[in-house]
Tab-separated table of C-alpha atoms and ligand atoms in Angstrom:
chain	number	residue	atom	x	y	z
T	1	MET	CA	0.076	-0.005	-0.003
T	2	ILE	CA	1.282	3.398	-0.875
T	3	ASN	CA	1.008	5.798	1.954
T	4	PRO	CA	-1.922	8.195	1.237
T	5	ASP	CA	0.099	11.091	2.497
T	6	TYR	CA	2.455	10.850	-0.499
T	7	LYS	CA	1.476	13.618	-2.824
T	8	TYR	CA	0.857	13.672	-6.589
T	9	SER	CA	1.009	16.841	-8.564
T	10	GLY	CA	-2.248	15.857	-10.330
T	11	THR	CA	-1.026	17.344	-13.599
T	12	CYS	CA	1.860	15.450	-14.975
T	13	GLY	CA	1.829	12.133	-13.034
T	14	ILE	CA	5.051	12.987	-11.062
T	15	GLN	CA	4.793	11.467	-7.634
T	16	HIS	CA	6.447	13.920	-5.255
T	17	GLU	CA	7.244	11.594	-2.399
T	18	GLU	CA	8.638	8.185	-2.640
T	19	PRO	CA	9.159	5.581	0.029
T	20	LEU	CA	12.264	3.528	0.108
T	21	LEU	CA	12.031	0.188	-1.859
T	22	PHE	CA	11.732	-1.642	1.449
T	23	GLU	CA	8.914	0.510	2.690
T	24	HIS	CA	7.261	0.064	-0.617
T	25	ALA	CA	7.274	-3.708	-0.481
T	26	HIS	CA	4.071	-5.524	-0.023
T	27	ASP	CA	3.924	-8.690	2.043
T	28	ALA	CA	5.103	-11.105	-0.572
T	29	PRO	CA	8.304	-12.344	0.996
T	30	GLU	CA	10.599	-11.965	-1.963
T	31	ALA	CA	10.362	-10.925	-5.584
T	32	LEU	CA	12.653	-13.635	-6.788
T	33	ASN	CA	11.864	-16.200	-9.479
T	34	MET	CA	13.901	-18.878	-7.836
T	35	PRO	CA	12.713	-22.507	-7.744
T	36	GLY	CA	12.458	-23.984	-4.235
T	37	VAL	CA	14.913	-26.742	-3.176
T	38	ASP	CA	13.709	-30.290	-3.859
T	39	GLY	CA	14.673	-32.834	-1.239
T	40	ASP	CA	17.620	-32.553	1.087
T	41	ILE	CA	20.523	-30.126	0.460
T	42	SER	CA	23.734	-32.081	-0.249
T	43	PRO	CA	26.166	-32.187	2.812
T	44	GLU	CA	28.771	-30.291	0.898
T	45	LEU	CA	26.391	-27.322	0.317
T	46	ALA	CA	24.614	-27.524	3.663
T	47	ALA	CA	27.097	-25.254	5.306
T	48	PHE	CA	26.186	-22.544	2.834
T	49	ALA	CA	22.473	-22.757	3.280
T	50	ARG	CA	20.843	-19.387	3.861
T	51	LYS	CA	19.584	-19.065	7.497
T	52	ARG	CA	17.752	-15.788	6.989
T	53	PRO	CA	15.629	-14.472	4.168
T	54	THR	CA	17.617	-12.522	1.594
T	55	ASN	CA	16.061	-9.125	2.556
T	56	ILE	CA	15.128	-8.392	-0.997
T	57	PRO	CA	11.949	-6.323	-1.099
T	58	GLY	CA	8.877	-8.019	-2.430
T	59	LEU	CA	8.232	-5.939	-5.488
T	60	SER	CA	7.352	-6.764	-9.140
T	61	GLU	CA	9.651	-5.643	-11.908
T	62	PRO	CA	7.410	-2.764	-12.985
T	63	GLU	CA	7.051	-1.609	-9.444
T	64	THR	CA	10.870	-1.613	-9.062
T	65	VAL	CA	11.444	0.178	-12.359
T	66	ARG	CA	8.842	2.861	-11.602
T	67	HIS	CA	10.358	3.459	-8.230
T	68	PHE	CA	13.775	4.295	-9.694
T	69	VAL	CA	12.453	6.189	-12.754
T	70	ARG	CA	10.408	8.241	-10.324
T	71	LEU	CA	13.482	9.016	-8.265
T	72	SER	CA	15.356	10.042	-11.422
T	73	GLN	CA	12.630	12.490	-12.351
T	74	TRP	CA	13.148	14.579	-9.172
T	75	ASN	CA	16.543	15.706	-10.415
T	76	HIS	CA	17.200	18.648	-12.539
T	77	GLY	CA	19.414	17.196	-15.230
T	78	ILE	CA	21.288	18.492	-18.284
T	79	GLU	CA	18.521	16.911	-20.347
T	80	THR	CA	15.755	18.592	-18.471
T	81	GLY	CA	17.134	22.168	-18.346
T	82	PHE	CA	19.831	24.686	-18.352
T	83	TYR	CA	22.664	23.878	-15.860
T	84	PRO	CA	24.919	26.860	-15.465
T	85	LEU	CA	27.335	25.560	-12.838
T	86	GLY	CA	30.596	27.355	-13.156
T	87	SER	CA	33.948	25.469	-13.102
T	88	CYS	CA	32.155	22.412	-14.161
T	89	THR	CA	31.394	22.772	-17.853
T	90	MET	CA	28.037	20.977	-17.716
T	91	LYS	CA	27.230	20.728	-21.372
T	92	TYR	CA	24.687	18.792	-23.288
T	93	ASN	CA	26.196	15.459	-24.362
T	94	PRO	CA	25.317	14.570	-27.870
T	95	ARG	CA	23.519	11.186	-28.165
T	96	VAL	CA	25.708	10.030	-31.035
T	97	ASN	CA	28.550	9.736	-28.539
T	98	GLU	CA	26.550	7.416	-26.380
T	99	GLN	CA	25.898	5.233	-29.466
T	100	VAL	CA	29.591	5.085	-30.243
T	101	VAL	CA	30.601	3.770	-26.755
T	102	ARG	CA	27.843	1.197	-26.868
T	103	LEU	CA	29.032	-0.396	-30.057
T	104	PRO	CA	29.628	-4.040	-29.084
T	105	GLY	CA	33.201	-4.036	-30.442
T	106	LEU	CA	34.031	-1.320	-27.971
T	107	ALA	CA	31.539	-1.921	-25.059
T	108	HIS	CA	32.347	-5.639	-24.704
T	109	ILE	CA	36.111	-5.704	-24.681
T	110	HIS	CA	38.307	-6.417	-21.636
T	111	PRO	CA	41.596	-4.603	-20.735
T	112	ASP	CA	43.437	-7.983	-20.579
T	113	GLN	CA	42.456	-9.066	-24.043
T	114	PRO	CA	45.453	-9.681	-26.426
T	115	GLU	CA	46.448	-6.470	-28.254
T	116	GLU	CA	45.850	-8.042	-31.717
T	117	SER	CA	42.178	-8.434	-30.796
T	118	VAL	CA	41.595	-4.805	-29.791
T	119	GLN	CA	43.528	-2.891	-32.426
T	120	GLY	CA	40.429	-0.797	-33.302
T	121	ALA	CA	39.998	0.399	-29.733
T	122	LEU	CA	43.712	1.079	-29.300
T	123	GLU	CA	43.613	3.046	-32.529
T	124	LEU	CA	40.858	5.301	-31.242
T	125	LEU	CA	42.698	5.831	-27.986
T	126	TYR	CA	45.922	6.607	-29.808
T	127	GLU	CA	44.071	8.909	-32.078
T	128	LEU	CA	42.718	10.781	-28.942
T	129	GLN	CA	46.245	11.061	-27.640
T	130	GLN	CA	47.211	12.723	-30.802
T	131	TRP	CA	44.212	15.125	-30.621
T	132	LEU	CA	44.936	16.050	-27.037
T	133	GLY	CA	48.579	16.589	-27.701
T	134	GLU	CA	47.787	18.802	-30.612
T	135	ILE	CA	45.110	20.797	-28.836
T	136	SER	CA	47.236	21.462	-25.737
T	137	GLY	CA	50.609	21.899	-27.459
T	138	LEU	CA	51.959	19.313	-25.053
T	139	PRO	CA	52.520	16.257	-27.280
T	140	HIS	CA	53.240	13.382	-24.754
T	141	VAL	CA	50.096	11.998	-23.411
T	142	THR	CA	48.668	9.483	-20.800
T	143	LEU	CA	45.002	8.688	-20.834
T	144	GLN	CA	45.153	6.760	-17.593
T	145	PRO	CA	44.121	9.134	-14.813
T	146	ALA	CA	40.503	8.577	-13.817
T	147	ALA	CA	39.543	12.207	-13.073
T	148	GLY	CA	40.946	15.701	-13.008
T	149	ALA	CA	42.074	15.353	-9.462
T	150	HIS	CA	43.777	12.092	-10.337
T	151	GLY	CA	45.500	13.840	-13.192
T	152	GLU	CA	46.769	16.449	-10.810
T	153	LEU	CA	48.295	13.790	-8.598
T	154	VAL	CA	49.814	11.968	-11.659
T	155	GLY	CA	51.253	15.186	-13.044
T	156	LEU	CA	52.817	16.134	-9.698
T	157	MET	CA	54.257	12.608	-9.330
T	158	MET	CA	55.983	13.057	-12.681
T	159	ILE	CA	57.290	16.479	-11.757
T	160	ARG	CA	58.660	15.071	-8.458
T	161	ALA	CA	60.318	12.144	-10.360
T	162	CYS	CA	61.828	14.660	-12.788
T	163	LEU	CA	63.244	16.741	-9.886
T	164	ASP	CA	64.525	13.685	-8.182
T	165	ALA	CA	66.266	12.591	-11.391
T	166	ARG	CA	67.942	16.107	-11.465
T	167	GLY	CA	69.166	15.447	-7.942
T	168	GLU	CA	66.793	18.127	-6.654
T	169	SER	CA	64.778	16.125	-4.116
T	170	ASN	CA	64.831	19.138	-1.908
T	171	ARG	CA	62.281	20.854	-4.210
T	172	ARG	CA	59.025	19.974	-2.621
T	173	LYS	CA	57.226	23.357	-2.432
T	174	VAL	CA	54.155	23.824	-4.670
T	175	LEU	CA	52.780	27.308	-5.042
T	176	VAL	CA	49.029	27.454	-5.368
T	177	PRO	CA	46.997	30.707	-6.012
T	178	ASP	CA	44.261	31.312	-3.495
T	179	SER	CA	41.655	31.146	-6.302
T	180	ALA	CA	42.570	27.504	-7.043
T	181	HIS	CA	40.090	24.573	-6.982
T	182	GLY	CA	40.397	22.716	-3.669
T	183	THR	CA	41.761	19.705	-5.440
T	184	ASN	CA	44.998	21.441	-6.281
T	185	PRO	CA	46.402	21.812	-2.750
T	186	ALA	CA	44.833	18.414	-1.862
T	187	SER	CA	46.729	16.737	-4.724
T	188	ALA	CA	50.016	18.409	-3.810
T	189	ALA	CA	49.624	17.278	-0.215
T	190	LEU	CA	48.787	13.716	-1.264
T	191	CYS	CA	51.944	13.765	-3.474
T	192	GLY	CA	54.019	14.628	-0.304
T	193	MET	CA	54.511	18.193	-1.367
T	194	GLN	CA	54.153	21.345	0.763
T	195	THR	CA	51.702	23.818	-0.580
T	196	VAL	CA	52.120	27.560	-0.295
T	197	GLU	CA	49.211	29.818	-1.020
T	198	LEU	CA	49.736	32.799	-3.328
T	199	LYS	CA	47.382	35.793	-2.672
T	200	SER	CA	45.697	36.931	-5.840
T	201	GLY	CA	46.063	40.469	-7.007
T	202	ALA	CA	43.292	43.102	-6.969
T	203	ASP	CA	42.227	41.970	-10.489
T	204	GLY	CA	41.778	38.349	-9.377
T	205	ARG	CA	44.898	37.256	-11.256
T	206	ILE	CA	48.296	36.078	-10.180
T	207	ASP	CA	50.345	38.882	-8.661
T	208	LEU	CA	53.860	38.752	-10.119
T	209	ASP	CA	55.490	40.284	-7.008
T	210	GLU	CA	53.682	37.811	-4.813
T	211	LEU	CA	54.921	34.998	-7.089
T	212	LYS	CA	58.486	36.330	-7.167
T	213	ALA	CA	58.513	36.579	-3.344
T	214	HIS	CA	57.745	32.944	-3.019
T	215	LEU	CA	59.897	31.382	-5.682
T	216	ASP	CA	63.185	29.924	-4.337
T	217	GLY	CA	65.517	26.869	-4.560
T	218	ASP	CA	62.830	24.671	-2.898
T	219	THR	CA	60.136	25.451	-5.319
T	220	ALA	CA	58.973	22.343	-7.202
T	221	ALA	CA	56.155	23.803	-9.165
T	222	LEU	CA	53.577	26.445	-9.571
T	223	MET	CA	50.088	24.975	-10.001
T	224	MET	CA	47.754	27.307	-11.921
T	225	THR	CA	44.530	27.397	-13.776
T	226	ASN	CA	44.227	29.490	-17.017
T	227	PRO	CA	41.653	30.993	-17.478
T	228	ASN	CA	41.500	31.009	-13.628
T	229	THR	CA	38.566	30.131	-11.584
T	230	ALA	CA	37.254	33.745	-11.718
T	231	GLY	CA	36.881	33.302	-15.481
T	232	ALA	CA	39.828	35.676	-16.201
T	233	PHE	CA	42.680	34.914	-18.545
T	234	GLU	CA	46.116	35.142	-16.793
T	235	SER	CA	47.456	37.717	-19.230
T	236	ASP	CA	51.040	37.542	-17.730
T	237	ILE	CA	51.153	33.835	-18.407
T	238	ARG	CA	54.405	33.848	-20.397
T	239	GLU	CA	56.199	35.885	-17.790
T	240	ILE	CA	54.751	33.736	-14.995
T	241	CYS	CA	56.088	30.596	-16.689
T	242	GLN	CA	59.422	32.215	-17.343
T	243	LEU	CA	59.824	33.269	-13.715
T	244	VAL	CA	59.129	29.777	-12.513
T	245	HIS	CA	61.463	28.155	-14.988
T	246	ASP	CA	64.208	30.663	-14.125
T	247	ALA	CA	63.791	29.626	-10.478
T	248	GLY	CA	64.233	25.974	-11.410
T	249	GLY	CA	60.723	24.916	-11.076
T	250	LEU	CA	58.071	23.535	-13.390
T	251	VAL	CA	54.550	24.821	-14.246
T	252	TYR	CA	51.581	22.631	-13.683
T	253	GLY	CA	48.482	23.717	-15.461
T	254	ASP	CA	45.031	22.757	-14.229
T	255	GLY	CA	43.145	22.293	-17.504
T	256	ALA	CA	39.632	22.118	-16.195
T	257	ASN	CA	38.972	25.338	-17.960
T	258	LEU	CA	40.243	24.233	-21.281
T	259	ASN	CA	36.809	24.869	-22.786
T	260	ALA	CA	37.736	28.521	-22.967
T	261	LEU	CA	40.874	27.757	-25.056
T	262	VAL	CA	40.178	24.787	-27.322
T	263	GLY	CA	41.353	25.400	-30.893
T	264	VAL	CA	42.290	29.059	-30.028
T	265	ALA	CA	45.274	29.000	-27.684
T	266	ARG	CA	47.538	26.223	-26.378
T	267	PRO	CA	48.809	25.883	-22.870
T	268	GLY	CA	52.034	24.352	-24.136
T	269	ASP	CA	52.751	27.518	-26.167
T	270	MET	CA	52.264	29.521	-23.047
T	271	GLY	CA	55.124	27.862	-21.220
T	272	ILE	CA	53.126	25.269	-19.186
T	273	ASP	CA	55.025	21.971	-18.807
T	274	CYS	CA	52.323	19.641	-17.632
T	275	LEU	CA	48.517	19.861	-17.868
T	276	HIS	CA	45.575	17.627	-17.051
T	277	ILE	CA	42.488	17.708	-19.217
T	278	ASN	CA	39.039	16.992	-17.662
T	279	VAL	CA	37.722	15.330	-20.720
T	280	HIS	CA	34.428	14.904	-18.968
T	281	LYS	CA	34.150	18.643	-18.849
T	282	THR	CA	35.527	19.805	-22.159
T	283	PHE	CA	34.817	16.927	-24.504
T	284	SER	CA	31.398	15.369	-23.664
T	285	THR	CA	30.533	12.677	-21.160
T	286	PRO	CA	27.717	12.933	-18.670
T	287	HIS	CA	29.379	14.653	-15.745
T	288	GLY	CA	28.315	15.491	-12.251
T	289	GLY	CA	26.400	12.280	-11.409
T	290	GLY	CA	29.410	10.682	-9.710
T	291	GLY	CA	30.016	8.491	-12.794
T	292	PRO	CA	33.335	7.906	-14.316
T	293	GLY	CA	35.432	10.792	-15.638
T	294	GLY	CA	38.859	11.135	-17.209
T	295	GLY	CA	41.854	13.206	-16.531
T	296	PRO	CA	44.460	12.562	-19.227
T	297	VAL	CA	47.787	14.312	-18.610
T	298	VAL	CA	49.760	16.001	-21.387
T	299	VAL	CA	53.378	16.893	-20.983
T	300	ASN	CA	56.338	18.359	-22.823
T	301	GLU	CA	59.700	16.660	-23.625
T	302	THR	CA	61.087	17.359	-20.161
T	303	LEU	CA	58.450	15.260	-18.392
T	304	ALA	CA	57.806	12.730	-21.172
T	305	PRO	CA	60.160	9.911	-19.707
T	306	TYR	CA	58.096	9.788	-16.512
T	307	LEU	CA	54.680	9.116	-18.096
T	308	PRO	CA	52.818	6.226	-16.499
T	309	VAL	CA	52.667	2.786	-18.130
T	310	PRO	CA	51.049	1.076	-19.914
T	311	ARG	CA	51.522	3.548	-22.825
T	312	ILE	CA	49.778	3.216	-26.195
T	313	GLU	CA	52.283	3.418	-29.085
T	314	LYS	CA	52.050	2.893	-32.753
T	315	GLN	CA	54.696	0.568	-34.199
T	316	GLY	CA	54.310	0.367	-38.045
T	317	SER	CA	50.682	-0.344	-38.609
T	318	GLN	CA	50.128	-1.912	-35.119
T	319	TYR	CA	49.119	-0.423	-31.830
T	320	LYS	CA	50.980	-1.667	-28.826
T	321	LEU	CA	50.650	-1.282	-25.082
T	322	ILE	CA	54.152	-0.516	-23.608
T	323	HIS	CA	54.131	-1.937	-20.060
T	324	HIS	CA	57.742	-1.213	-18.911
T	325	ASP	CA	59.781	1.842	-19.080
T	326	GLN	CA	62.708	2.605	-16.749
T	327	GLN	CA	61.923	6.143	-15.777
T	328	SER	CA	58.062	5.774	-15.738
T	329	ILE	CA	56.238	6.473	-12.419
T	330	GLY	CA	54.445	3.161	-13.173
T	331	PRO	CA	50.780	2.364	-13.597
T	332	VAL	CA	48.221	4.683	-12.023
T	333	LEU	CA	45.065	2.832	-13.100
T	334	GLY	CA	44.241	-0.855	-13.723
T	335	SER	CA	44.148	-0.306	-17.463
T	336	ALA	CA	44.931	2.161	-20.211
T	337	GLY	CA	42.232	4.581	-19.080
T	338	GLN	CA	38.427	4.846	-18.722
T	339	ILE	CA	37.816	3.793	-22.312
T	340	GLY	CA	34.135	4.911	-22.541
T	341	VAL	CA	34.965	8.371	-21.471
T	342	MET	CA	37.941	8.588	-23.836
T	343	LEU	CA	35.827	7.338	-26.792
T	344	ARG	CA	33.153	9.933	-26.093
T	345	ALA	CA	35.953	12.558	-26.035
T	346	ASN	CA	37.273	11.357	-29.327
T	347	ALA	CA	33.796	11.492	-30.810
T	348	TYR	CA	33.137	15.060	-29.525
T	349	ILE	CA	36.545	16.303	-30.959
T	350	SER	CA	36.078	14.419	-34.278
T	351	ALA	CA	32.543	15.891	-34.755
T	352	PHE	CA	34.133	19.434	-34.835
T	353	GLY	CA	37.227	18.420	-36.612
T	354	ARG	CA	40.516	20.378	-36.767
T	355	GLU	CA	38.857	23.228	-38.704
T	356	HIS	CA	35.923	23.808	-36.347
T	357	LEU	CA	37.314	23.012	-32.872
T	358	HIS	CA	37.797	26.784	-32.247
T	359	LYS	CA	34.024	27.175	-32.334
T	360	ILE	CA	33.784	25.327	-28.929
T	361	ALA	CA	35.812	28.036	-27.250
T	362	GLU	CA	34.495	31.002	-29.164
T	363	ASP	CA	30.837	30.142	-28.526
T	364	ALA	CA	31.532	29.301	-24.845
T	365	VAL	CA	33.239	32.627	-24.304
T	366	LEU	CA	30.552	34.609	-26.251
T	367	ASN	CA	27.798	33.001	-24.286
T	368	ALA	CA	29.499	33.746	-20.905
T	369	ASN	CA	29.964	37.408	-21.953
T	370	TYR	CA	26.411	37.673	-23.140
T	371	VAL	CA	25.271	36.606	-19.649
T	372	LEU	CA	27.692	39.042	-18.078
T	373	HIS	CA	26.488	41.833	-20.273
T	374	ARG	CA	22.790	41.288	-19.456
T	375	LEU	CA	23.310	41.023	-15.733
T	376	LYS	CA	26.114	43.427	-14.930
T	377	GLU	CA	23.947	46.403	-14.181
T	378	ARG	CA	21.980	44.490	-11.517
T	379	TYR	CA	24.572	42.127	-10.051
T	380	HIS	CA	27.980	43.311	-8.777
T	381	VAL	CA	30.844	42.284	-11.115
T	382	PRO	CA	34.064	42.036	-8.889
T	383	PHE	CA	36.567	42.047	-11.761
T	384	GLU	CA	36.129	44.385	-14.660
T	385	GLY	CA	36.525	43.523	-18.363
T	386	LEU	CA	35.542	40.632	-20.593
T	387	CYS	CA	35.342	37.099	-19.038
T	388	LYS	CA	36.386	33.921	-20.639
T	389	HIS	CA	33.935	30.892	-20.582
T	390	GLU	CA	32.411	31.718	-17.228
T	391	CYS	CA	31.222	34.949	-15.549
T	392	LEU	CA	31.646	35.855	-11.900
T	393	LEU	CA	29.073	37.976	-10.037
T	394	THR	CA	28.489	38.595	-6.326
T	395	ASP	CA	25.507	39.296	-4.118
T	396	GLU	CA	26.885	42.737	-2.963
T	397	TYR	CA	23.910	44.752	-4.364
T	398	GLN	CA	21.393	42.351	-2.801
T	399	ASN	CA	23.041	42.289	0.580
T	400	SER	CA	21.673	45.661	1.525
T	401	HIS	CA	18.147	44.122	1.197
T	402	GLY	CA	19.211	41.144	3.403
T	403	VAL	CA	19.442	38.752	0.477
T	404	LYS	CA	22.427	36.498	-0.126
T	405	THR	CA	23.912	34.357	-2.804
T	406	LEU	CA	22.230	31.254	-1.346
T	407	ASP	CA	18.751	32.853	-1.533
T	408	ILE	CA	19.331	33.836	-5.241
T	409	ALA	CA	20.528	30.320	-6.097
T	410	LYS	CA	17.540	28.730	-4.273
T	411	ARG	CA	15.038	31.019	-6.058
T	412	LEU	CA	16.450	29.946	-9.411
T	413	ILE	CA	15.038	26.496	-8.646
T	414	ASP	CA	11.455	28.039	-8.440
T	415	LEU	CA	12.072	29.661	-11.792
T	416	GLY	CA	13.090	26.427	-13.441
T	417	PHE	CA	16.885	26.643	-13.500
T	418	HIS	CA	19.623	24.753	-11.713
T	419	PRO	CA	21.507	27.110	-9.580
T	420	MET	CA	24.936	28.440	-10.516
T	421	THR	CA	28.040	27.545	-8.681
T	422	VAL	CA	27.928	29.437	-5.330
T	423	TYR	CA	30.547	30.707	-2.948
T	424	PHE	CA	33.452	29.660	-5.261
T	425	PRO	CA	36.036	30.923	-6.047
T	426	LEU	CA	36.813	31.786	-2.460
T	427	ILE	CA	38.684	35.086	-3.272
T	428	VAL	CA	35.366	36.983	-3.672
T	429	HIS	CA	32.608	37.343	-1.030
T	430	GLY	CA	29.257	35.728	-2.024
T	431	ALA	CA	30.533	34.482	-5.415
T	432	MET	CA	28.119	33.363	-8.136
T	433	LEU	CA	29.961	31.654	-11.017
T	434	ILE	CA	27.972	31.082	-14.148
T	435	GLU	CA	29.186	28.931	-17.066
T	436	PRO	CA	26.706	28.665	-19.969
T	437	THR	CA	29.000	26.474	-22.332
T	438	GLU	CA	28.807	26.564	-26.056
T	439	THR	CA	25.819	24.234	-26.393
T	440	GLU	CA	23.108	26.744	-25.131
T	441	SER	CA	21.085	28.925	-27.410
T	442	ARG	CA	20.495	32.616	-27.045
T	443	GLU	CA	16.825	31.904	-26.095
T	444	THR	CA	17.918	29.722	-23.210
T	445	LEU	CA	20.459	32.335	-22.084
T	446	ASP	CA	17.720	34.996	-22.225
T	447	ALA	CA	15.363	32.915	-20.158
T	448	PHE	CA	18.013	32.485	-17.571
T	449	CYS	CA	18.992	36.165	-17.507
T	450	ASP	CA	15.351	37.150	-17.227
T	451	ALA	CA	14.982	34.834	-14.208
T	452	MET	CA	18.135	36.465	-12.647
T	453	LEU	CA	16.720	39.923	-13.315
T	454	GLU	CA	13.309	38.971	-11.883
T	455	ILE	CA	15.104	37.893	-8.735
T	456	ALA	CA	16.921	41.181	-8.534
T	457	ASP	CA	13.452	42.954	-8.975
T	458	GLN	CA	11.933	40.835	-6.176
T	459	CYS	CA	14.842	41.660	-3.985
T	460	GLU	CA	14.434	45.424	-4.489
T	461	ALA	CA	10.609	45.147	-4.091
T	462	GLY	CA	11.292	43.890	-0.641
T	463	GLU	CA	10.215	40.278	-1.172
T	464	THR	CA	12.886	39.297	1.329
T	465	GLU	CA	10.947	36.728	3.232
T	466	MET	CA	9.928	34.854	0.115
T	467	LEU	CA	13.572	34.870	-1.121
T	468	HIS	CA	14.692	33.488	2.303
T	469	ASP	CA	12.089	30.753	2.014
T	470	ALA	CA	12.895	29.786	-1.548
T	471	PRO	CA	12.529	27.405	-3.173
T	472	VAL	CA	8.842	27.675	-2.536
T	473	LYS	CA	7.505	25.585	-5.305
T	474	PRO	CA	9.194	22.125	-5.105
T	475	PHE	CA	7.823	19.537	-2.758
T	476	ARG	CA	11.254	19.506	-0.955
T	477	ARG	CA	12.094	22.992	0.186
T	478	ARG	CA	15.293	24.318	1.648
T	479	LEU	CA	17.070	21.378	3.019
T	480	ASP	CA	19.642	21.225	5.793
T	481	GLU	CA	22.567	20.573	3.432
T	482	THR	CA	25.128	20.597	6.175
T	483	GLN	CA	23.366	18.082	8.188
T	484	ALA	CA	22.771	15.905	5.036
T	485	ALA	CA	26.564	16.108	4.247
T	486	ARG	CA	27.790	15.640	7.818
T	487	LYS	CA	25.305	13.149	9.090
T	488	PRO	CA	24.028	11.242	6.066
T	489	VAL	CA	21.489	8.465	6.745
T	490	LEU	CA	22.517	5.818	4.204
T	491	VAL	CA	21.229	2.575	5.838
T	492	TRP	CA	17.660	1.443	5.847
T	493	GLN	CA	16.462	0.550	9.309
T	494	GLU	CA	13.309	-1.292	10.078
Q	501	PLP	C1	36.582	20.170	-11.752
Q	501	PLP	C2	37.835	20.768	-11.475
Q	501	PLP	C3	38.907	20.061	-10.932
Q	501	PLP	C4	38.864	18.621	-10.487
Q	501	PLP	O1	38.447	17.786	-11.509
Q	501	PLP	P1	37.711	16.391	-11.299
Q	501	PLP	O2	37.563	15.743	-12.642
Q	501	PLP	O3	36.283	16.753	-10.609
Q	501	PLP	O4	38.480	15.592	-10.285
Q	501	PLP	C5	40.131	20.718	-10.736
Q	501	PLP	N1	40.267	22.051	-11.020
Q	501	PLP	C6	39.298	22.741	-11.457
Q	501	PLP	C7	39.481	24.237	-11.837
Q	501	PLP	C8	38.048	22.199	-11.712
Q	501	PLP	O5	36.979	22.957	-12.195
């Protein structure tokens, strides 16, 4: 029996409350089509006989399917609406890429199969390596790392190995700007490095004097993001790289923001030695649901000897996995990489092709500046000028009405949009980071900007109480997110 308190919208068949599967279950003991045991259990198996019921809820297949599909409908997803999370590049993922990865010859292979039997898959992976090398200007590539953060760790391990080979094992200091993504200092610490925070300049960019003051004989690397997490291009990038190199260090690039540069500018040409690429941000792949990602690392000649194994190489017309290499940092994943994610990336890049790749970055940057332009009179813009692929606003104008970033973000839910990234980067107070990506139309951007302007109007009209209560339309209202994160209840108890 479904609890009569569970509400239906009455218009679209969406059930707005859902019991757990176990609460749902009717009295039938189990929903398993297993034949009973005839006669005695053989003595060999008796020890394994189940003493308690399996605790599988007694539901039919349609009941089970409907339960999970109903849950899935509560989520705002990239296929139900605009998803302007900054620093995440949540873009629509073309369906054709999903078809590519489901081809049986790709979906049903195993990492331990003989190389001769997976030449096609290896060719596609090799081709992706070539693409990523060309796009980044850093020609030596590993597809192994399983996410951006994993790529950071792998890149730093290579930098450490390189410094050790130079006899400079004292170099363990990694400089990280205070605008960096939290994974940067975390990866450095995990790699046994000491992180030192660089205070950003008044324009949100790296301050050259601050950088110079921290560079010394113990510096292993500068870890930087370009464009940075405030959506601003580090215009001193060449000088920054030169300063680090002159001090004997290497430059690690966080490539999560590559969407702003693809086909237009190359981190390798800017002087960066090592970069991870979040293929699940820049080149397709459903992202944000906790599924697999990919963080290929691309490097220059200096770091090439330290790339992980196995490596994919082309020898004549054959593709080979190279399992041993003396200076390699060794394997960092059980296989050559998350193949499904890499194949989607190859499909996304190939769909644009060499001639049109620049459209990705140009449209992403245009869209972000369009949003910035429409909102800048009504929302405070902390750093002047054009932005790259994401625009940064704050709640400063709304604060005087008692309204904060969180209220604005929650109100967007009522108006049909997923909130933007809030309170990141940390270098501005009340940050709202909006990244539209290249896949959104002007109509979608206008609808979002209209919603943001409506919120600004409501704020000025004194609708503070409603904004504090937002979202007011969904069945679930403002949740205690801290409690949910700190004390999650993950186990069903009878
Ligand atoms: C997303 C992101 C990361 C981490 O990448 P994951 O793939 O989520 O591990 C690092 N740096 C920046 C700037 C990011 O946006």
